[in-house]
PDB file of C-alpha atoms in Angstrom:
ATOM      1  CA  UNK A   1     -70.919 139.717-121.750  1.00 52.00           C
ATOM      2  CA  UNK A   2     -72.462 140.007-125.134  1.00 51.00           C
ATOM      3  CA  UNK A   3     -75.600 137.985-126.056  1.00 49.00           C
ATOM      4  CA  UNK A   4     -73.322 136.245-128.198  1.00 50.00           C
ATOM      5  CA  UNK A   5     -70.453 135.495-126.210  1.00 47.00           C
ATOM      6  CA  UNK A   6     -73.032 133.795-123.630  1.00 53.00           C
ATOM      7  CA  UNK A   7     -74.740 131.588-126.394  1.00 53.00           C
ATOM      8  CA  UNK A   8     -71.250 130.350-127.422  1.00 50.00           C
ATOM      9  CA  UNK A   9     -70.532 129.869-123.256  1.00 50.00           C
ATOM     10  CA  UNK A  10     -73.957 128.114-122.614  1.00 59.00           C
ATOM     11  CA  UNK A  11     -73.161 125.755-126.013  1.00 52.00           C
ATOM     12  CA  UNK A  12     -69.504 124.981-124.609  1.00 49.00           C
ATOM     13  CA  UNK A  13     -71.127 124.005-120.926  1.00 55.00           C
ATOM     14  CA  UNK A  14     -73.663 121.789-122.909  1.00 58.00           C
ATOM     15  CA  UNK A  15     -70.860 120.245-124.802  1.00 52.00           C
ATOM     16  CA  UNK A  16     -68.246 119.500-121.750  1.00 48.00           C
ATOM     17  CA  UNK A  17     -72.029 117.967-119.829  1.00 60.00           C
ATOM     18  CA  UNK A  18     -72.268 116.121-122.941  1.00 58.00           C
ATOM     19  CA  UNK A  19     -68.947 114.796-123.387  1.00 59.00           C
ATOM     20  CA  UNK A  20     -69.045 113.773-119.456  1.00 54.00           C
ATOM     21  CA  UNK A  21     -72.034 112.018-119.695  1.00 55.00           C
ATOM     22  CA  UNK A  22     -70.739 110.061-122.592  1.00 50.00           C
ATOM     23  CA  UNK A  23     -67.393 109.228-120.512  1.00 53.00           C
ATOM     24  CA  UNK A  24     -69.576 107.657-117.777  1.00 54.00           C
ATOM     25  CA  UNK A  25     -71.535 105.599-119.972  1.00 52.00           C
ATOM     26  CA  UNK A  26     -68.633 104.404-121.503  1.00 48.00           C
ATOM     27  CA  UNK A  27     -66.958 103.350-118.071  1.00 48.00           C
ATOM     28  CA  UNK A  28     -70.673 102.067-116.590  1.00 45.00           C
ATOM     29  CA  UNK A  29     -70.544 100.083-119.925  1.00 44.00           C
ATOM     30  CA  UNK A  30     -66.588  99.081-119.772  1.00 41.00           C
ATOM     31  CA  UNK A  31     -66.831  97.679-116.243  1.00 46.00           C
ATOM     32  CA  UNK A  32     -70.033  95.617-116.613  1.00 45.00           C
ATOM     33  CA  UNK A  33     -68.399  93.738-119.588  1.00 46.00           C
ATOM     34  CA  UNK A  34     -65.805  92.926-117.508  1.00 43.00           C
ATOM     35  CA  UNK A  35     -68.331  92.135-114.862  1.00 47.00           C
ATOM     36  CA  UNK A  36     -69.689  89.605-117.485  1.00 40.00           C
ATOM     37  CA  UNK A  37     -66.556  88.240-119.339  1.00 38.00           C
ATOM     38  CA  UNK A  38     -65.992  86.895-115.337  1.00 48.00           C
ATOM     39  CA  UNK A  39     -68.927  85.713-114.312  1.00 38.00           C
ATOM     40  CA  UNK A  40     -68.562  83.577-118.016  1.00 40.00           C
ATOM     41  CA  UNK A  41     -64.589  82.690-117.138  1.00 37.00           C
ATOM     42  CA  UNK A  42     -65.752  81.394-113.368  1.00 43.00           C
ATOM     43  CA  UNK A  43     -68.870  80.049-114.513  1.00 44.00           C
ATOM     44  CA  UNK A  44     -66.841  78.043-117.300  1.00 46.00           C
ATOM     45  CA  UNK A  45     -64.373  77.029-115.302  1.00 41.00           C
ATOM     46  CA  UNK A  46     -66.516  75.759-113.100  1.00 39.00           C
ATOM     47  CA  UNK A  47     -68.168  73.956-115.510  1.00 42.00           C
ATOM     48  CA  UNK A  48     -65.481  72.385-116.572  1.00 35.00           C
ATOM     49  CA  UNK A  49     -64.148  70.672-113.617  1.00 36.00           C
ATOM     50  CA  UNK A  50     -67.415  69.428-113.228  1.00 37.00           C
ATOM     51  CA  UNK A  51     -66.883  67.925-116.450  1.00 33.00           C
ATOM     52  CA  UNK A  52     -63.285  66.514-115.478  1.00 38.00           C
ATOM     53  CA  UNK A  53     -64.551  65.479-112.447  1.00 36.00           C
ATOM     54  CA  UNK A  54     -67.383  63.265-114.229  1.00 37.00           C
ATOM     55  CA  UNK A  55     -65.286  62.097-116.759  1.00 39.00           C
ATOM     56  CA  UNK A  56     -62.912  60.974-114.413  1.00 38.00           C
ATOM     57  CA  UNK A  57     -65.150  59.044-112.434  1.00 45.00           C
ATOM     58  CA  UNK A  58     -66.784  57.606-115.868  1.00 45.00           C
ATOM     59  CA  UNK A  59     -63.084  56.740-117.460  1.00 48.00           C
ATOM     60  CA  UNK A  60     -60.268  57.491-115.098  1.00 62.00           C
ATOM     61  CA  UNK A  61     -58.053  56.062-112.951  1.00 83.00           C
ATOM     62  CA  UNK A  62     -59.157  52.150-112.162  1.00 96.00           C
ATOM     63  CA  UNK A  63     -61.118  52.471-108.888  1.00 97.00           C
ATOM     64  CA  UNK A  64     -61.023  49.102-107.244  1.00 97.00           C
ATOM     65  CA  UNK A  65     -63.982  47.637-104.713  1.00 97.00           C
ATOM     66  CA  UNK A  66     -62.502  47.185-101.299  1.00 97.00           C
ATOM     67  CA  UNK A  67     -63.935  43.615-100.812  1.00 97.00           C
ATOM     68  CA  UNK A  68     -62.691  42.383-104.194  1.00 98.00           C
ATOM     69  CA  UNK A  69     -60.060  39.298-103.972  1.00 98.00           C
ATOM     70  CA  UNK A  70     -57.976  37.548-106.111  1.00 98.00           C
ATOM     71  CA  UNK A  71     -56.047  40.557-107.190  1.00 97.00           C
ATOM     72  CA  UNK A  72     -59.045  42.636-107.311  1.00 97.00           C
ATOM     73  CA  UNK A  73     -60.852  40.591-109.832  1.00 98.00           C
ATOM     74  CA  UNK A  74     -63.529  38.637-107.309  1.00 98.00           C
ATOM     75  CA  UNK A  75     -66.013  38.440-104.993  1.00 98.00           C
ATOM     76  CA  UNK A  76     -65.779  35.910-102.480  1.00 98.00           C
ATOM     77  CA  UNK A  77     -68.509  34.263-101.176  1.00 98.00           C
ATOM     78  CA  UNK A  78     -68.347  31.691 -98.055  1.00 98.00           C
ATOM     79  CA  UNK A  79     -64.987  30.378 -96.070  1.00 97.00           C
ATOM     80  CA  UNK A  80     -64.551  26.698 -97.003  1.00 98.00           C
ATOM     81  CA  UNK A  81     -61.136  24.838 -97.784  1.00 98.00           C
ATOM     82  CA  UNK A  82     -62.423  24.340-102.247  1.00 98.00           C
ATOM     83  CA  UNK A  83     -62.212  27.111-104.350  1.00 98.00           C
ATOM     84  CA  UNK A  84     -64.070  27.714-106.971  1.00 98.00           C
ATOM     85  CA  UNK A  85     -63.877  30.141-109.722  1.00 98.00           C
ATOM     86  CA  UNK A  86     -66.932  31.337-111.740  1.00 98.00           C
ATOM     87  CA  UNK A  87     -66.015  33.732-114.967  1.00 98.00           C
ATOM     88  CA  UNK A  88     -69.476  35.380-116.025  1.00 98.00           C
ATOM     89  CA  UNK A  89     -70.923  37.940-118.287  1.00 98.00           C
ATOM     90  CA  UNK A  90     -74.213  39.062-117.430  1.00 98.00           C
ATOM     91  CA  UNK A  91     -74.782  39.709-121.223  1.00 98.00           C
ATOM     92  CA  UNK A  92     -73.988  35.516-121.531  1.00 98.00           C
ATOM     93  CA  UNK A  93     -77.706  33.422-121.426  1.00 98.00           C
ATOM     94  CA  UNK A  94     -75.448  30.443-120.861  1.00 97.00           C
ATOM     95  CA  UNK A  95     -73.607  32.034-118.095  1.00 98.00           C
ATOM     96  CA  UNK A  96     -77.528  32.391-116.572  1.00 98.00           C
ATOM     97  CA  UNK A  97     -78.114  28.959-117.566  1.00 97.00           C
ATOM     98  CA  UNK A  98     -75.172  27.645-115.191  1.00 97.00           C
ATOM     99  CA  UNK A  99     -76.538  30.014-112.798  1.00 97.00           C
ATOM    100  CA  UNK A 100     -79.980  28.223-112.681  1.00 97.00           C
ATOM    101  CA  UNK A 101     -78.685  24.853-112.899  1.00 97.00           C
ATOM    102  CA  UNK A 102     -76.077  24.782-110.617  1.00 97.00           C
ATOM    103  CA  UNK A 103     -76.592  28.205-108.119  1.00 97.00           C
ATOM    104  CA  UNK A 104     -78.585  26.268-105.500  1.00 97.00           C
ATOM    105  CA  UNK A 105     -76.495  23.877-105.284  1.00 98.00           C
ATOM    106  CA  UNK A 106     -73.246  26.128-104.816  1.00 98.00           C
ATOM    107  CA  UNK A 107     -74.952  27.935-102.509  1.00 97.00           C
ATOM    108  CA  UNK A 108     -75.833  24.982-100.211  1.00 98.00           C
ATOM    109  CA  UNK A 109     -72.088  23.918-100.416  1.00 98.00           C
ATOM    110  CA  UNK A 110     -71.198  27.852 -99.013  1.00 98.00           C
ATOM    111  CA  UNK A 111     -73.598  26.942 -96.204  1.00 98.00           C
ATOM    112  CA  UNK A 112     -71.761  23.688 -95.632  1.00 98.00           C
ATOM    113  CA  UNK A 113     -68.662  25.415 -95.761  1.00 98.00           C
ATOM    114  CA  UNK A 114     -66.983  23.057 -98.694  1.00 98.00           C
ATOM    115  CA  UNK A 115     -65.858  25.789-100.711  1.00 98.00           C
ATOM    116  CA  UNK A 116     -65.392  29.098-101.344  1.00 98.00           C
ATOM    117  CA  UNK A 117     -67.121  30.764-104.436  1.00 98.00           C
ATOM    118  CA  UNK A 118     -65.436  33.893-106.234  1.00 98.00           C
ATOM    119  CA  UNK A 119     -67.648  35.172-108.779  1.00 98.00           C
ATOM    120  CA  UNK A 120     -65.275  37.369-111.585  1.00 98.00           C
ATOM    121  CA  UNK A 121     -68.042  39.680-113.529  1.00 98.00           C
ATOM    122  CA  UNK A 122     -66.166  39.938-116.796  1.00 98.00           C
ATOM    123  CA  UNK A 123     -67.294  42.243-120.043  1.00 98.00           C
ATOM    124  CA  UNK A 124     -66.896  40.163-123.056  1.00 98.00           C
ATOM    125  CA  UNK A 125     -69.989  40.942-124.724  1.00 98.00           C
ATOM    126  CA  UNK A 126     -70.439  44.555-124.776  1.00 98.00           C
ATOM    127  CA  UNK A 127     -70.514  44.208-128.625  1.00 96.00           C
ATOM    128  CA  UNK A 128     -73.390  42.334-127.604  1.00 97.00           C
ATOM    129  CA  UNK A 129     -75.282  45.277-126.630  1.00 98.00           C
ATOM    130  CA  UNK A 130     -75.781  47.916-129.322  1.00 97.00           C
ATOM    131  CA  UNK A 131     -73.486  50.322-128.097  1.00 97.00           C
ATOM    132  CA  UNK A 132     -74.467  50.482-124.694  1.00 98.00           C
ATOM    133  CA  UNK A 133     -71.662  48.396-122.602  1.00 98.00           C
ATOM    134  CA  UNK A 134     -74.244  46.178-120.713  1.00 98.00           C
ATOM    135  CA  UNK A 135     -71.814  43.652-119.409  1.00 98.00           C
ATOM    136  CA  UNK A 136     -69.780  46.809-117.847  1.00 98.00           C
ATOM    137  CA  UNK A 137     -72.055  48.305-117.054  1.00 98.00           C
ATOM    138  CA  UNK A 138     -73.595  45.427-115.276  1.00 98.00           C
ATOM    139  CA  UNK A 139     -70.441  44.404-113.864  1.00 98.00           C
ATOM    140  CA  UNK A 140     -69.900  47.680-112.559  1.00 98.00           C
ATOM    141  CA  UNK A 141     -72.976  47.747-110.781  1.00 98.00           C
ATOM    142  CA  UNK A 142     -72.667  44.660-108.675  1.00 98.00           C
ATOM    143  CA  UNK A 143     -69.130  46.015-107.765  1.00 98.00           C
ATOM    144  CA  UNK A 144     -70.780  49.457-106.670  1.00 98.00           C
ATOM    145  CA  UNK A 145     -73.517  46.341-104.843  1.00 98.00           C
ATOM    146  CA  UNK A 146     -70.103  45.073-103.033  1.00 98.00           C
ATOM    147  CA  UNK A 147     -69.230  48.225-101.752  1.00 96.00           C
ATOM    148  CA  UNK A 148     -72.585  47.786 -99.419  1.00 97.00           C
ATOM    149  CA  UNK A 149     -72.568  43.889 -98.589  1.00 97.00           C
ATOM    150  CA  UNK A 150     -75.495  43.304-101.400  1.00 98.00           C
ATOM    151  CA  UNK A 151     -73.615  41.856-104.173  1.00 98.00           C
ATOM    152  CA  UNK A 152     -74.939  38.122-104.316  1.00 98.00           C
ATOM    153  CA  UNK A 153     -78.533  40.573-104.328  1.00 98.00           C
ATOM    154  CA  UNK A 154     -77.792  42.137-107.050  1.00 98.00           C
ATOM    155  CA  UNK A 155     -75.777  39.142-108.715  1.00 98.00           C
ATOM    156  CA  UNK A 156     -78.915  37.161-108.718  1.00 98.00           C
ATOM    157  CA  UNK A 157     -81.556  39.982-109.358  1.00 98.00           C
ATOM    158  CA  UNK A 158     -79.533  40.805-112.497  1.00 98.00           C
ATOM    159  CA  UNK A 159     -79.749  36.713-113.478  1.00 98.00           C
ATOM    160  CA  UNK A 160     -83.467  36.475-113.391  1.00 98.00           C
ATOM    161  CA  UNK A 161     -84.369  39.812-115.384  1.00 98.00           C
ATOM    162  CA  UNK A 162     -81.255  39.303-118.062  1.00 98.00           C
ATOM    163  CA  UNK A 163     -81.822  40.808-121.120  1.00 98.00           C
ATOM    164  CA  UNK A 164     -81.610  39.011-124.759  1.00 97.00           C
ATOM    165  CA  UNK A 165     -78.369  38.822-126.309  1.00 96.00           C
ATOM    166  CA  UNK A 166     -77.957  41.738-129.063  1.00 97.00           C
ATOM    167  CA  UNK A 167     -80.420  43.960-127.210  1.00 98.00           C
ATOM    168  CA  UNK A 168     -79.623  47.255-125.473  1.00 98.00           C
ATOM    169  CA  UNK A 169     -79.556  45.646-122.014  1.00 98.00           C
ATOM    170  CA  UNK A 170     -81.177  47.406-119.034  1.00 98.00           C
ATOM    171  CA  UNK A 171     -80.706  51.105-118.889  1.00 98.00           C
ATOM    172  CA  UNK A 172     -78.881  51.957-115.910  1.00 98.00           C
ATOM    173  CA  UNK A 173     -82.311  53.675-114.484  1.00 98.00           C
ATOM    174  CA  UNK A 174     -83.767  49.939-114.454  1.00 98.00           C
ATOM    175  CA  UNK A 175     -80.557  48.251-112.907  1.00 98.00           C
ATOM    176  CA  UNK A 176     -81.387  50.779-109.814  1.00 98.00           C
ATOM    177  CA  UNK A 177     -84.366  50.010-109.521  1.00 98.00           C
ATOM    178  CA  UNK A 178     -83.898  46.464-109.417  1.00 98.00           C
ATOM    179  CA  UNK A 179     -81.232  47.214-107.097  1.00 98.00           C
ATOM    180  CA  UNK A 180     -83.571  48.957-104.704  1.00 98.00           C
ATOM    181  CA  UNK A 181     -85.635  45.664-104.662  1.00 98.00           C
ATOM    182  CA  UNK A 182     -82.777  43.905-102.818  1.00 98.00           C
ATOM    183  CA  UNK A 183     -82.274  47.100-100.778  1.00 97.00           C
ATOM    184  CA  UNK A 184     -79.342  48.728-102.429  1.00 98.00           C
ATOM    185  CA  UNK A 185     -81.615  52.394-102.020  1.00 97.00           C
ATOM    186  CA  UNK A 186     -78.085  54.537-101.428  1.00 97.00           C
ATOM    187  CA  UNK A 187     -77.239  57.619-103.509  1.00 97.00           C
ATOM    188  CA  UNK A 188     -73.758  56.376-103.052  1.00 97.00           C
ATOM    189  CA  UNK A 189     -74.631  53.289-105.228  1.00 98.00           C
ATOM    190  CA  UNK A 190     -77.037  55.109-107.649  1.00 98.00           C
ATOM    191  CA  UNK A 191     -74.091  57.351-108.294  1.00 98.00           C
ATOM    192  CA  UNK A 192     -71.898  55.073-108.877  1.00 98.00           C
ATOM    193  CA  UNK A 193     -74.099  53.277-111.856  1.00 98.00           C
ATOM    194  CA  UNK A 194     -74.771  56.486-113.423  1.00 98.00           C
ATOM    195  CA  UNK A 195     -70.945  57.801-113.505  1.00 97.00           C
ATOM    196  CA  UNK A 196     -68.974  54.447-114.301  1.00 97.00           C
ATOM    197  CA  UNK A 197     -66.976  54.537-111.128  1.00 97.00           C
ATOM    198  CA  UNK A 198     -66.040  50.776-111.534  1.00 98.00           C
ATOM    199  CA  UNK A 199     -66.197  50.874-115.461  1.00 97.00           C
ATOM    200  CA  UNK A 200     -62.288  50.957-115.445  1.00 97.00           C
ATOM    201  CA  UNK A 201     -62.474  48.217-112.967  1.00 98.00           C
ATOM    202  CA  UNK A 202     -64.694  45.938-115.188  1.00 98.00           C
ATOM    203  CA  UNK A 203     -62.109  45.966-117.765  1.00 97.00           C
ATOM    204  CA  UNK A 204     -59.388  44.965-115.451  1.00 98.00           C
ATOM    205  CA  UNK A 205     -61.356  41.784-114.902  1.00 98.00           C
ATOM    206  CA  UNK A 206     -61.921  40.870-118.699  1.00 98.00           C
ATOM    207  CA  UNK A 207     -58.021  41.421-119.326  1.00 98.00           C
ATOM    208  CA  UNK A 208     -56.995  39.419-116.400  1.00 98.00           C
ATOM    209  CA  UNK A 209     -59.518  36.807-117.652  1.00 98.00           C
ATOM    210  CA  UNK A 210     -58.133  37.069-121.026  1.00 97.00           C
ATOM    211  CA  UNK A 211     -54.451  36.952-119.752  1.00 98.00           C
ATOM    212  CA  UNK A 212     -55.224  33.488-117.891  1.00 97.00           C
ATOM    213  CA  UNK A 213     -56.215  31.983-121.184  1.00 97.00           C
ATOM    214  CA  UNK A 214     -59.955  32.159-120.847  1.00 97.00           C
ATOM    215  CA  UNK A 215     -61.754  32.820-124.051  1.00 93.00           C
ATOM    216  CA  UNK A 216     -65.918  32.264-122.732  1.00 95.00           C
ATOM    217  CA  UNK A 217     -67.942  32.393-120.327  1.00 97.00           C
ATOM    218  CA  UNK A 218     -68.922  30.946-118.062  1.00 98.00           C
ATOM    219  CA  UNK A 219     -65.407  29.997-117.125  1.00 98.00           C
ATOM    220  CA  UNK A 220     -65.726  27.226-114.098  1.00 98.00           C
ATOM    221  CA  UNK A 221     -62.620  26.996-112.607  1.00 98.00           C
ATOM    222  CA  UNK A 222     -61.748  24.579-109.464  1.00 98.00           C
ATOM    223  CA  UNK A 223     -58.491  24.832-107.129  1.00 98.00           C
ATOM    224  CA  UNK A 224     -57.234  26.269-109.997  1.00 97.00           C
ATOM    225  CA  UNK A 225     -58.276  23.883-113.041  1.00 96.00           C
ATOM    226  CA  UNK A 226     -60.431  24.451-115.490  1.00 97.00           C
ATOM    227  CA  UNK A 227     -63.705  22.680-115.664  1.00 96.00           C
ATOM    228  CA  UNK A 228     -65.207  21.332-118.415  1.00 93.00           C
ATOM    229  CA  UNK A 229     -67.975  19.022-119.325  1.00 91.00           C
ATOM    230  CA  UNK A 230     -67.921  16.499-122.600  1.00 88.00           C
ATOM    231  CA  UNK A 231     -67.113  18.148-125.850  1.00 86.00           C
ATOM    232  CA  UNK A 232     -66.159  21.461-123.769  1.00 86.00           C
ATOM    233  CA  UNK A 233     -69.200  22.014-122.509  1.00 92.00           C
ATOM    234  CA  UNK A 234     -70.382  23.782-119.377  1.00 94.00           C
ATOM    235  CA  UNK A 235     -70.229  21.310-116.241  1.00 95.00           C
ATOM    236  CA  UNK A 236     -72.888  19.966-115.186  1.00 95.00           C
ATOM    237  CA  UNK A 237     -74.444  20.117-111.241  1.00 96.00           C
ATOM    238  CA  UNK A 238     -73.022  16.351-110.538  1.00 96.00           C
ATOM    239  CA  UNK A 239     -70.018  17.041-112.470  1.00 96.00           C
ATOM    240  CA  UNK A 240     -69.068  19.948-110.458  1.00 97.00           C
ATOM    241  CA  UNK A 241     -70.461  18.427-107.056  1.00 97.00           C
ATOM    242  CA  UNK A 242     -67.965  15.364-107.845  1.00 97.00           C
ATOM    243  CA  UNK A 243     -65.052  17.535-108.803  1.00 97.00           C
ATOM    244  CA  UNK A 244     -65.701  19.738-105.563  1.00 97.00           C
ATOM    245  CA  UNK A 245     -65.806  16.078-103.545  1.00 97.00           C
ATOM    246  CA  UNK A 246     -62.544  15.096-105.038  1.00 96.00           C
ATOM    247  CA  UNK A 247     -60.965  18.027-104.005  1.00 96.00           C
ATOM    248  CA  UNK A 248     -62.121  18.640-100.558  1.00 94.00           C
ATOM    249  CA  UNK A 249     -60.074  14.736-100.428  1.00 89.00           C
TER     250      UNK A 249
END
């Protein structure tokens, strides 16, 4: 073979080399974009039912507290033969008003067994809370408080470190810790504050409200009338104690 004939040989071998090489960077490169364009389809997918699952919890389907009564709307306190309905918003300074007033006094008439209390946590002053939903929120909360035998805790907790009216409320990081003051220290109910579990709930409660032609809170409602004091005023504690008499007979 002439001196030429290898030269042109050893530049076609260098040439096929070359053209290999290339082909197997171009498959190395190929497959690890596919590699990546999966890990980012999984990855996103994944991310996004995490998404649907939180936003579900936060504004799906109405999740409903086991121990509620009165069509869900309630919390029943005590056994006895008087019922007595309480409409509040923990937003509503006259709501906590009643509450100080007239709470002992309620309570000492569960211990007697006269009557049974059913407190209805409605949400009519969200608007009252730049933005944040307080009174849902709130109301949420002492549903999730239900759910583990603590809501009167967390009813009253709520009551003595209420917020001003057009404030933002308490973030829900403070409502948990207040909550682990009455010993509500679960994940369970920490999760449920955070994601809105019984958000959907909470507005169940105002319509219903609504829909039985209450317009303000607090509401005081007994064996099914509506109580009122002078000028349509909130009751007072011997207004409501003599109501309460009347109807046990």
């Amino acid at each position: 073979m002439s001196k030429g004939s290898r030269d042109r040989a050893e530049k076609a071998r260098r040439i096929v080399e070359q053209q290999k090489a290339a082909d197997k960077r171009r498959k190395v490169t190929l497959w690890t974009s596919v590699a990546v364009v999966a890990v980012l389809v999984i990855a996103g997918l994944v991310g996004y039912t995490t998404l649907d699952k939180q936003d579900t919890a936060s504004t799906g389907a109405l999740v409903t507290p086991a121990s509620a009564v009165d069509d869900g709307t309630a919390f029943a306190v005590g056994t006895g033969p008087v019922t007595v309905d309480v409409y509040e918003d923990f937003m509503c300074p006259i709501c906590n008003n009643f509450e100080k007033q007239s709470g002992a006094t309620l309570k000492q008439l569960i211990t007697d067994n006269k009557i049974t209390l059913r407190y209805h946590p409605v949400s009519i002053l969200d608007r009252a809370s730049n933005g944040t939903e307080y009174s849902t929120r709130s109301a949420g909360a002492v549903a999730a408080a239900a759910d583990e035998g603590k809501f009167t805790e967390l009813h009253d907790v709520l009551y003595a470190n209420q917020p001003e009216e057009n404030s933002d409320g308490l973030a829900n990081s403070k409502i948990i810790e207040l909550a682990k003051s009455v010993g509500l220290t679960s994940d369970k109910f920490a999760n449920a504050v955070n994601a809105g579990t019984y958000k959907a709930w909470a507005t169940k409660v105002t319509e219903t409200f609504s829909s039985r032609g209450y317009n303000g809170t607090p509401t005081i409602v007994v064996n099914g009338t509506k109580l009122t004091g002078p000028d349509d005023s909130v009751p007072t504690v011997d207004l409501l104690t003599q109501t309460i008499a009347k109807a046990a007979g």
